[in-house]
Amino acid sequence: MCGIVAVSGNSEAAQLCFLGLYSLQHRGQEAAGIASFDRATGQSHRVRKPGLVSDAIQAKDIAELPGDVAVAHIRYSTAGGAGLKNAQPIRESYRGGPIALVHNGNLTNANLLRDQLFNQGALFQSTIDSEAIVHLIARSRGATPDEQITEALSQLEGAYCVLITVGDTLYAARDPYGYRPLVIGALPGGGLMLASETCALDIAGARYVRDVEPGEFIRIRGGEIETVSRLPQMVAESQPCIFELVYFARPDTQLWGYTVDRARRAFGRRLAQEQGAPGDIVISVPDSANSAAVGYSEQSGIPFELGLIRNHYVGRTFITPTQAGRDFKVRMKFSPVREVLSGKRVVVVDDSLVRGTTSRALVNMLREAGATQVHLRLASPPVRWPCFYGIDMPTREELIASDKTVEEIRAFLGVDSLGYLSPDGMLECVADEGETYCTACFTGDYRAPLVDAQQGFAMSSHC
Amino acid sequence: MCGIVAVSGNSEAAQLCFLGLYSLQHRGQEAAGIASFDRATGQSHRVRKPGLVSDAIQAKDIAELPGDVAVAHIRYSTAGGAGLKNAQPIRESYRGGPIALVHNGNLTNANLLRDQLFNQGALFQSTIDSEAIVHLIARSRGATPDEQITEALSQLEGAYCVLITVGDTLYAARDPYGYRPLVIGALPGGGLMLASETCALDIAGARYVRDVEPGEFIRIRGGEIETVSRLPQMVAESQPCIFELVYFARPDTQLWGYTVDRARRAFGRRLAQEQGAPGDIVISVPDSANSAAVGYSEQSGIPFELGLIRNHYVGRTFITPTQAGRDFKVRMKFSPVREVLSGKRVVVVDDSLVRGTTSRALVNMLREAGATQVHLRLASPPVRWPCFYGIDMPTREELIASDKTVEEIRAFLGVDSLGYLSPDGMLECVADEGETYCTACFTGDYRAPLVDAQQGFAMSSHC
Amino acid sequence: MCGIVAVSGNSEAAQLCFLGLYSLQHRGQEAAGIASFDRATGQSHRVRKPGLVSDAIQAKDIAELPGDVAVAHIRYSTAGGAGLKNAQPIRESYRGGPIALVHNGNLTNANLLRDQLFNQGALFQSTIDSEAIVHLIARSRGATPDEQITEALSQLEGAYCVLITVGDTLYAARDPYGYRPLVIGALPGGGLMLASETCALDIAGARYVRDVEPGEFIRIRGGEIETVSRLPQMVAESQPCIFELVYFARPDTQLWGYTVDRARRAFGRRLAQEQGAPGDIVISVPDSANSAAVGYSEQSGIPFELGLIRNHYVGRTFITPTQAGRDFKVRMKFSPVREVLSGKRVVVVDDSLVRGTTSRALVNMLREAGATQVHLRLASPPVRWPCFYGIDMPTREELIASDKTVEEIRAFLGVDSLGYLSPDGMLECVADEGETYCTACFTGDYRAPLVDAQQGFAMSSHC
Amino acid sequence: MCGIVAVSGNSEAAQLCFLGLYSLQHRGQEAAGIASFDRATGQSHRVRKPGLVSDAIQAKDIAELPGDVAVAHIRYSTAGGAGLKNAQPIRESYRGGPIALVHNGNLTNANLLRDQLFNQGALFQSTIDSEAIVHLIARSRGATPDEQITEALSQLEGAYCVLITVGDTLYAARDPYGYRPLVIGALPGGGLMLASETCALDIAGARYVRDVEPGEFIRIRGGEIETVSRLPQMVAESQPCIFELVYFARPDTQLWGYTVDRARRAFGRRLAQEQGAPGDIVISVPDSANSAAVGYSEQSGIPFELGLIRNHYVGRTFITPTQAGRDFKVRMKFSPVREVLSGKRVVVVDDSLVRGTTSRALVNMLREAGATQVHLRLASPPVRWPCFYGIDMPTREELIASDKTVEEIRAFLGVDSLGYLSPDGMLECVADEGETYCTACFTGDYRAPLVDAQQGFAMSSHC
Ligand SMILES: Nc1ncnc2c1ncn2[C@@H]1O[C@H](COP(=O)(O)OP(=O)(O)O)[C@@H](O)[C@H]1O
Ligand SMILES: Nc1ncnc2c1ncn2[C@@H]1O[C@H](COP(=O)(O)OP(=O)(O)O)[C@@H](O)[C@H]1O
Ligand SMILES: Nc1ncnc2c1ncn2[C@@H]1O[C@H](COP(=O)(O)OP(=O)(O)O)[C@@H](O)[C@H]1O
Ligand SMILES: Nc1ncnc2c1ncn2[C@@H]1O[C@H](COP(=O)(O)OP(=O)(O)O)[C@@H](O)[C@H]1O
Ligand code: SF4
Ligand code: SF4
Ligand code: SF4
Ligand code: SF4
Ligand SMILES: [Mg+2]
Ligand SMILES: [Mg+2]
Ligand SMILES: [Mg+2]
Ligand SMILES: [Mg+2]
């Protein structure tokens, strides 16, 4: 998943990147990193640390990141737990000078590229896509960074937003499909900020200027934005990720033309129309389903209640007593409010269902707290296919809906009834201007070709 | 404020205390500590660390806390930033053996006791009440810990819940007024758990057994609870702290006979009756005002909206850009959802108003996000007096309601209208069985005498 | 063992204490601590850390130790590994204000005092003698610190040098036997420094003024030294510890009227007279035996060689390969120079022999490096008795000479011959002015009564 | 300077590397690193940390370095303080698999190579020579690692010993001039160890087998050593660094056919013959000049004394009091023994003189301690030229002898007389078999061409 930020033309570049990362924390909690370039000394600097932004990056780190241009990254946890060597920014020197790069998305030809680069004598430190991109830039025969990066981008397939500094110039690019978001804002103290979500602009007090367009490659220097080149369009319909609206982005973010909270509210209302439920109360699985649950309540007329308390202080690691009992992890995050639930037929609204294990434990907890019936309603369709465009998801085998019917899933979860939002219902909620979306994880309709798979390589799936 | 936990008769005593502290995290974020006693070696052990429980206490710390009896404490931040020397548990050796003690509350004769002890040749390491209590125990001429602690307790005035281990015996006591809560639960794996709130029992899977009664001093050993003595009753009406219901306790906690969420819902409904507002939407200042806001919406019929997003990852310290602008701290914690607020007359419900500075910044933020009117409604009466019974509050001068009229406060906050719940309204919501409460911070009616002040000492005000 | 330092009347008090500790590092490597008093705020401050001084105390610690008076301590490693709670300075508040105390030596009635204090209701945090001393001061009925400390000192038996601050007044005292050294110096930047050894004065550029006399109790304030009281003399002959000259003090220190290096040189020469050896070369066990070995070579005419290299970087903990082989620890500290040793009859001079295990490993290493004969010569008599006056030694059972003849020890060590300096020989080397010494560890002649043992308590044996 | 170690064919490979580094600590104190390869998983692992080996590498680090082959490096402090990114081992993946490399020495065409690689699209993380070597290997068109490394080595100029793992195969090579030492030993538990000095073999209990020859490139696998190729000889006379004997290597190391201590002893004796002095005593600047000083005393008949004590616990950083006075740094490391020096004409023997600033402070200290005359004798010729073959030295400007006569240096240092060992005298001491040496820093006779300088690049000068 991951999130990215950049600042150009502001003497507090690293500090503002820190703020941006902080507001994008929901996009990744494994590690945070910032790289800056200092014109005064011609030196680039980098800090990468594991953990949450506000733990990882301290004032003394910021002090080691001078300069008025910086890129930053927040990393989602990776299966392999590859540690810091897979954290970003990538920072190297090449003949063009110091280069730093952050990447959000997932290349569908990453392993093919890697293989080709290996054969050309490249050295790799990590297993992340970003490193291959930097190699392509360094190996380009182009005369200028503009040309070198253009050439490199033309070799990428799949989903990416990249932010690159070469010396004191900032570059930004977004893949031609437009899978992941990337916005530009104007900082109050001068200079520009780019980020994955508008909530990063807000925290820094930056005014939203525009999106980086699908396929656009821009250069920023001295406060000026110039479009360097446009990558050829690959598909007729752009493919912004609908899952960003469903679950991933923050409710206050403005995305694909909608405020996330409003979109979710609409999903919830539509869900109530499509999938009514014989309940006494509606509760949310806080906080990601709050908007949808309020929408469901509104539409259905069933009163909204706070039946689950979300712990404010969920730590990364737990000391699990041996007598912990099952459902322990869910109990560390959520607490049922007995008096609200007791004796009630409860309609539980959640945003989506992936593996189903957490929901199963939650349902169990609700019943123990006295719910007489549990009706689960999901504000998105069944997730049947893994995402190869930058949202970390389990493999097909682990996706509960990949090979189970709704009835089988209902039985597995132990709920009295189960209802999903229909694909069309979902799309209609966010098609005011006839927008198109990627919905591959729901439908299997992958538009950017899965090159690695076609060439016999494993598909990579992390940022 | 602070929270306390103890476990007796379970080989995972320290681990279960960790869990209990974790669920009481809202009662204090400055420091956490656990002390255990290991019968096998006759040794006591203690760990105290700054920070959140799940950062502070690690698996390796638990490994250094063997034994089947333990007491634990979570510390609220103190003005003086006194560091770890003021963290609990207190752990010492006296002629009765190793003793460990945790305390929640505030003694109103702490400084007088301290002065007397100094004159008797006592040494002090900290400035906390708990240390004086341990001195009183050690200096008692009683022959047994039962007698020594009884004698010590009889010299205390004010609010306290204490949990004490002497060797492998656990003691618990609650002041005769009953200001702070203390509950007993039975652990599924055997043994008993005591804690400030029932949510600590829940996380450990413990079954609620009963409260420790006001004035009760009990001894726990081998799974048996015995009442050692009863302290003389001081006032006719018990004085459970109503502010625990208003703000401090967790919504899922069962307290003074009510579920906190239900009590707050009732406050919210009553507030709507007493203080209607010409609004288009009702929003909560999340999460402490969520229950009251939903109640307000329910009663008033004005729709409930999620107008403010609460950041899930509020860190302790921030790197503040110099260009941060005012209201920076509030922006790190809350983000407005523009599309929800824009063009709306917004009724904002909060639980209580203490200093008013955060609310003022928040109101400003709502207006910048497009709210055309802001009507603030508080689900409790004006806080006019400091608490000397264990809830950290600013001095009188800093309490905005201590010397300002409602109109003056309204003007200060910059809201279009301001409405408080009435004292009677509040009390009637939680008087099903004719319960009585301390309401001193609202009314100035201090029942436990402020001995220190009467004797010319400063009043202490922290746990 | 331990070492102590104090500074009064210099605004860099803590910094100068740091320097003093640094030069006393050989007296203890387990932990270091400094406490200061800041007149400006009336606050005392303390830092205690495990490890070597220059690792433990950092610039930021010094910044937290403002004030122009400070006491400091360096701790020798303790068997029990009691961690920081047994580290010094002790720092408490009593009715006289903030008090800090450091102690070098060992009380022979420590456990009796502790028992009495327990019965009077005292609380203990540690098991060190210093804490009992502070209790005695606080419990004294004396009206002033002068009287309180005098009364406390009169109850102590055994060996002690103490440095105490009460508010901004510095006190110093030395036991009437004079077991441990304590010197006073004048700092170049103003103010006075007190320390265990003159090498601490040297590093700070301080000029030696005089010793604190046995039984003297002084007060220092505003640069003035005043003798508050004199403790009654207990024995006719003072008892400065001869083992400080033999092994413990640093060669450049001036002690008991001698430069340590010169005294050791004399021991070495006398040893050569008493215990000749048929060797080709003389080598030292570096560095503590260097002076004695050079003296032995000088007197015997056998050439001095560097046969053993002492590693400059002996760390605290080692990662021991399972294939380490015996003698591993000795190999980490010393390396033999093969070409020097090979084919030679080697006379090895060491300062003293305590357990014998290190020497045994060393002898083995020398033989493997080609020595044809190994003749061990010790520049002190057999250590037969434990010290109860402040030098950490193993129990009697572990002292190899406590129950073995010289021939048995020789056989155990595997040397070709073994020779000890005679008690008279040792004393004659350092009796220019008819000085008397404690020699109890060699002779069993304990002058300060072993009160604890007499009263049925265990003897404590650490600082 | 730096030191390197490798182990092959022993399941405790990382642990034994740790031991080796520990005994090579004098070759570098800035950082330590180990990389291992684990056949079981096909994974390589690396740990790099700042500081001394025994602080930097802990048991938990070793646990993260599984496998039976490992390479290790110890880094000398660099002017630029480049931090960990310049620490070794270099560890990357290339098409041949995981590769790790450590390097001791200095390439004289490093910057030229780097420039060429940049132009071919290479990315660099650091500024160290080792990274260029790995690039050359990866870019070689050779089919096997044997060929790839041979091709890479053929492009290097200057001084190097390299240890490389590709998968589980260990490679070692030494430049054709033979500037730096590299020895092979057989481990008692099986497998081979390679290291910069024999003292690393000794601590691991390994038996010396042979040197890696100048220009030799070997492969080690399954306990077998095979010579892969021989690099063409560049000069008729090999160029082992004589400064290793003079100062750098440890006294117990066997080097260029001599034990270092014996060589230094001979230098000292020869120095006494060439440069007599009217002294009462001879003292060493401990410990590097100990052997030479004893030799000087032996030859001259002037008695050897311990006039300077070297502090055992010299920390990395100091808290310097503002009143520290000049010569502070020297006082932290050395302490004069007044009684030894006072009233004496002192002959001070040191191994070499580079900048002269430390010696000047030392001379001052000796005079303050009472020395009436100070005669400085150096057991090597004037250092007039910087080393470009792997010994970190100041620039020409900072070398005191580069532009000053002996008399000018004498005056600068403030000594009564000054005498250097002659170049011929030095060489004759270590020419039993007609050995030849590099003496460029004394004579300016650089045999390996300074390619970078010739091509207009800066000369690099660190490992
Ligand atoms: N305060 C909030 N209120 C409502 N939804 C939120 C809030 N914070 C985050 N979210 C939504 O929940 C998603 C997950 O947020 P996160 O903080 O990672 O919680 P979780 O631990 O439940 O995954 C976010 O991507 C966002 O859509
Ligand atoms: N998940 C939740 N939902 C609703 N109220 C909560 C929740 N968590 C805590 N609270 C209430 O908010 C109060 C303050 O909680 P805390 O986590 O400290 O937040 P804050 O930082 O806003 O003070 C708690 O004492 C409790 O009453
Ligand atoms: N540089 C030195 N030269 C000679 N003797 C020393 C030196 N440093 C310390 N000593 C002596 O050795 C004793 C032990 O010193 P220490 O540094 O602890 O070494 P060890 O580890 O051998 O005990 C000191 O108390 C002192 O008498
Ligand atoms: N114990 C020792 N005795 C004699 N010489 C030594 C010893 N240890 C190191 N040396 C020599 O001194 C040189 C510098 O060693 P090092 O420990 O770095 O001390 P310094 O801090 O004086 O440079 C080493 O390279 C070696 O030649
Ligand atoms: S597959 Fe799903 S998660 Fe991935 S980009 Fe498409 S909609 Fe988004
Ligand atoms: S004064 Fe207020 S906060 Fe304090 S105990 Fe009474 S009701 Fe609670
Ligand atoms: S017993 Fe030995 S070590 Fe102890 S004081 Fe006496 S001489 Fe010193
Ligand atoms: S120049 Fe000097 S230090 Fe460098 S290799 Fe030659 S002899 Fe050694
Ligand atoms: Mg969720
Ligand atoms: Mg709140
Ligand atoms: Mg020794
Ligand atoms: Mg030297």
Coordinates of C-alpha atoms in Angstrom, one line a residue, chain B residues 58-298:
Chain B
Q58 CA 8.1 -5.6 26.7
A59 CA 8.2 -9.3 26.8
K60 CA 11.6 -9.2 28.4
D61 CA 10.3 -7.0 31.2
I62 CA 7.6 -9.5 31.9
A63 CA 10.2 -12.2 32.0
E64 CA 11.8 -10.2 34.9
L65 CA 8.6 -10.1 36.8
P66 CA 8.0 -13.7 38.0
G67 CA 5.6 -14.6 40.7
D68 CA 1.8 -15.1 41.1
V69 CA 1.0 -11.8 42.7
A70 CA 1.5 -8.4 41.2
V71 CA 0.4 -4.8 41.3
A72 CA 0.5 -2.3 38.5
H73 CA 0.0 1.4 37.8
I74 CA -0.5 3.7 34.8
R75 CA 0.5 7.3 35.3
Y76 CA -1.2 10.4 34.0
S77 CA 1.2 13.1 32.8
T78 CA 2.3 15.5 35.6
A79 CA 2.9 19.1 35.2
G80 CA 6.3 19.0 36.8
G81 CA 7.4 16.2 34.4
A82 CA 8.9 14.6 37.4
G83 CA 10.1 11.7 35.5
L84 CA 10.3 8.1 36.7
K85 CA 11.0 8.9 40.3
N86 CA 7.3 9.8 40.7
A87 CA 6.2 6.7 38.8
Q88 CA 4.6 3.8 40.6
P89 CA 4.6 1.1 42.0
I90 CA 6.5 2.2 45.1
R91 CA 8.6 -0.7 46.1
E92 CA 10.6 -0.9 49.3
S93 CA 11.7 -3.3 52.0
Y94 CA 10.5 -2.8 55.6
R95 CA 10.7 -5.1 58.6
G96 CA 7.6 -7.0 57.3
G97 CA 9.5 -7.8 54.1
P98 CA 9.3 -6.5 50.5
I99 CA 6.3 -4.2 50.0
A100 CA 4.9 -2.8 46.8
L101 CA 2.1 -0.2 46.5
V102 CA 0.0 1.5 43.9
H103 CA -2.4 4.3 44.4
N104 CA -5.1 6.0 42.5
G105 CA -6.6 9.1 43.9
N106 CA -5.3 12.1 45.8
L107 CA -4.9 12.6 49.6
T108 CA -6.1 15.9 50.9
N109 CA -3.7 15.7 53.8
A110 CA -0.6 14.5 51.9
N111 CA 1.6 17.4 52.6
L112 CA 0.7 17.4 56.3
L113 CA 1.6 13.7 56.6
R114 CA 4.8 14.3 54.7
D115 CA 5.8 17.1 57.1
Q116 CA 5.1 14.9 60.1
L117 CA 7.1 12.1 58.6
F118 CA 10.0 14.3 57.8
N119 CA 10.1 15.4 61.4
Q120 CA 10.2 11.8 62.5
G121 CA 13.3 11.2 60.4
A122 CA 11.8 9.8 57.2
L123 CA 13.5 9.9 53.9
F124 CA 11.6 10.6 50.7
Q125 CA 12.5 9.8 47.1
S126 CA 9.5 11.2 45.4
T127 CA 6.7 13.7 45.9
I128 CA 3.9 11.3 45.5
D129 CA 1.3 10.4 48.1
S130 CA 2.1 6.7 47.8
E131 CA 5.5 7.1 49.4
A132 CA 3.9 8.6 52.5
I133 CA 1.5 5.7 52.8
V134 CA 4.3 3.2 52.8
H135 CA 6.2 5.1 55.5
L136 CA 3.0 5.1 57.6
I137 CA 2.8 1.3 57.2
A138 CA 6.5 0.8 58.1
R139 CA 6.3 3.1 61.1
S140 CA 3.1 1.5 62.5
R141 CA 3.8 -0.3 65.8
G142 CA 1.2 -3.0 64.7
A143 CA 2.4 -6.6 64.9
T144 CA 1.1 -7.7 61.5
P145 CA 0.7 -6.2 58.1
D146 CA -3.0 -6.3 58.6
E147 CA -2.7 -4.0 61.7
Q148 CA 0.1 -1.9 60.2
I149 CA -1.9 -1.1 57.0
T150 CA -5.1 -0.5 59.0
E151 CA -3.3 2.0 61.2
A152 CA -1.8 3.7 58.1
L153 CA -5.1 3.9 56.3
S154 CA -6.8 5.5 59.4
Q155 CA -4.4 8.4 59.0
L156 CA -5.3 9.2 55.3
E157 CA -7.8 11.8 54.3
G158 CA -9.2 12.3 50.8
A159 CA -9.5 10.0 47.8
Y160 CA -7.7 6.7 47.4
C161 CA -7.8 3.3 46.1
V162 CA -4.7 1.3 47.0
L163 CA -3.4 -2.1 46.1
I164 CA -0.5 -3.4 48.2
T165 CA 1.6 -6.5 48.3
V166 CA 3.5 -7.5 51.4
G167 CA 5.4 -10.6 50.4
D168 CA 2.8 -12.8 48.6
T169 CA -0.3 -11.3 50.2
L170 CA -2.3 -8.8 48.3
Y171 CA -4.2 -6.0 50.1
A172 CA -6.8 -3.6 48.7
A173 CA -8.5 -0.6 50.2
R174 CA -10.9 2.2 49.1
D175 CA -11.5 5.4 50.9
P176 CA -14.7 5.8 52.9
Y177 CA -16.1 8.4 50.5
G178 CA -15.8 6.0 47.6
Y179 CA -14.4 8.7 45.2
R180 CA -12.6 6.3 42.8
P181 CA -13.7 3.0 41.5
L182 CA -12.1 -0.4 42.3
V183 CA -13.6 -3.7 41.1
I184 CA -12.8 -7.3 41.7
G185 CA -13.0 -10.1 39.0
A186 CA -12.4 -13.8 38.9
L187 CA -9.8 -14.9 36.3
P188 CA -10.7 -17.8 34.0
G189 CA -7.3 -19.4 34.7
G190 CA -7.7 -19.0 38.4
G191 CA -7.0 -16.2 40.8
L192 CA -8.4 -12.8 41.2
M193 CA -7.9 -9.5 39.4
L194 CA -8.6 -6.0 40.8
A195 CA -8.7 -2.9 38.6
S196 CA -9.9 0.7 38.3
E197 CA -12.4 -0.2 35.6
T198 CA -14.4 -3.3 34.4
C199 CA -12.9 -2.9 30.9
A200 CA -9.6 -4.3 32.5
L201 CA -11.5 -7.4 33.7
D202 CA -13.0 -7.8 30.2
I203 CA -9.8 -7.8 28.3
A204 CA -8.4 -10.5 30.6
G205 CA -11.6 -12.5 30.3
A206 CA -12.3 -12.1 34.0
R207 CA -15.8 -12.3 35.4
Y208 CA -16.9 -9.3 37.5
V209 CA -17.4 -10.3 41.1
R210 CA -18.1 -7.2 43.1
D211 CA -16.8 -3.7 43.9
V212 CA -14.4 -3.0 46.8
E213 CA -16.8 -1.0 49.0
P214 CA -16.1 2.5 50.2
G215 CA -14.1 2.2 53.4
E216 CA -13.4 -1.5 52.9
F217 CA -9.9 -2.9 53.5
I218 CA -9.5 -6.5 52.2
R219 CA -6.8 -9.1 52.1
I220 CA -6.4 -11.6 49.3
R221 CA -4.4 -14.8 49.5
G222 CA -4.9 -18.2 48.1
G223 CA -7.9 -17.0 46.1
E224 CA -9.8 -16.0 49.2
I225 CA -11.0 -12.5 49.8
E226 CA -11.3 -11.5 53.5
T227 CA -12.4 -8.1 54.8
V228 CA -9.7 -7.1 57.3
S229 CA -11.3 -4.0 58.6
R230 CA -13.8 -1.2 57.7
L231 CA -12.8 2.4 58.0
P232 CA -15.3 4.6 59.8
Q233 CA -17.8 6.2 57.4
M234 CA -17.1 10.0 57.1
V235 CA -20.2 11.3 55.2
A236 CA -23.8 10.2 55.0
E237 CA -23.8 10.2 51.2
S238 CA -21.1 8.4 49.2
Q239 CA -19.2 10.4 46.8
P240 CA -18.4 8.5 43.6
C241 CA -16.9 10.8 41.1
I242 CA -19.5 11.8 38.5
F243 CA -16.7 13.0 36.2
E244 CA -15.7 9.4 35.6
L245 CA -19.1 9.0 33.9
V246 CA -18.8 12.4 32.1
Y247 CA -15.4 12.0 30.6
F248 CA -12.8 9.8 32.2
A249 CA -13.9 6.2 32.1
R250 CA -14.1 4.1 29.0
P251 CA -17.5 3.8 27.3
D252 CA -17.7 0.1 27.8
T253 CA -16.9 0.2 31.5
Q254 CA -19.6 -0.5 34.0
L255 CA -19.4 2.2 36.7
W256 CA -21.5 3.3 39.6
G257 CA -24.2 1.0 38.4
Y258 CA -24.3 2.3 34.8
T259 CA -22.6 1.5 31.5
V260 CA -20.6 4.7 30.7
D261 CA -21.9 4.8 27.1
R262 CA -25.5 4.6 28.3
A263 CA -25.0 7.3 30.9
R264 CA -23.4 9.6 28.2
R265 CA -26.2 8.8 25.8
A266 CA -28.7 10.0 28.5
F267 CA -26.6 13.1 29.1
G268 CA -26.8 13.8 25.4
R269 CA -30.5 13.4 25.2
R270 CA -31.1 15.5 28.2
L271 CA -28.8 18.2 26.8
A272 CA -30.9 18.3 23.6
Q273 CA -34.0 18.8 25.8
E274 CA -32.4 21.6 27.8
Q275 CA -30.3 23.2 25.1
G276 CA -31.9 22.9 21.6
A277 CA -30.0 24.3 18.7
P278 CA -30.8 25.6 15.2
G279 CA -28.5 23.2 13.4
D280 CA -28.5 21.2 10.2
I281 CA -26.2 18.5 11.5
V282 CA -24.9 17.2 14.9
I283 CA -21.2 16.2 15.1
S284 CA -19.2 14.8 17.9
V285 CA -15.7 15.8 19.1
P286 CA -14.5 12.2 18.7
D287 CA -14.3 9.9 20.5
S288 CA -15.1 11.0 24.0
A289 CA -18.2 12.8 23.0
N290 CA -19.5 10.2 20.6
S291 CA -22.2 8.7 22.9
A292 CA -23.5 12.1 23.9
A293 CA -23.6 13.4 20.4
V294 CA -25.6 10.3 19.2
G295 CA -28.0 10.9 22.1
Y296 CA -28.3 14.6 21.2
S297 CA -29.1 13.7 17.6
E298 CA -31.6 11.0 18.6

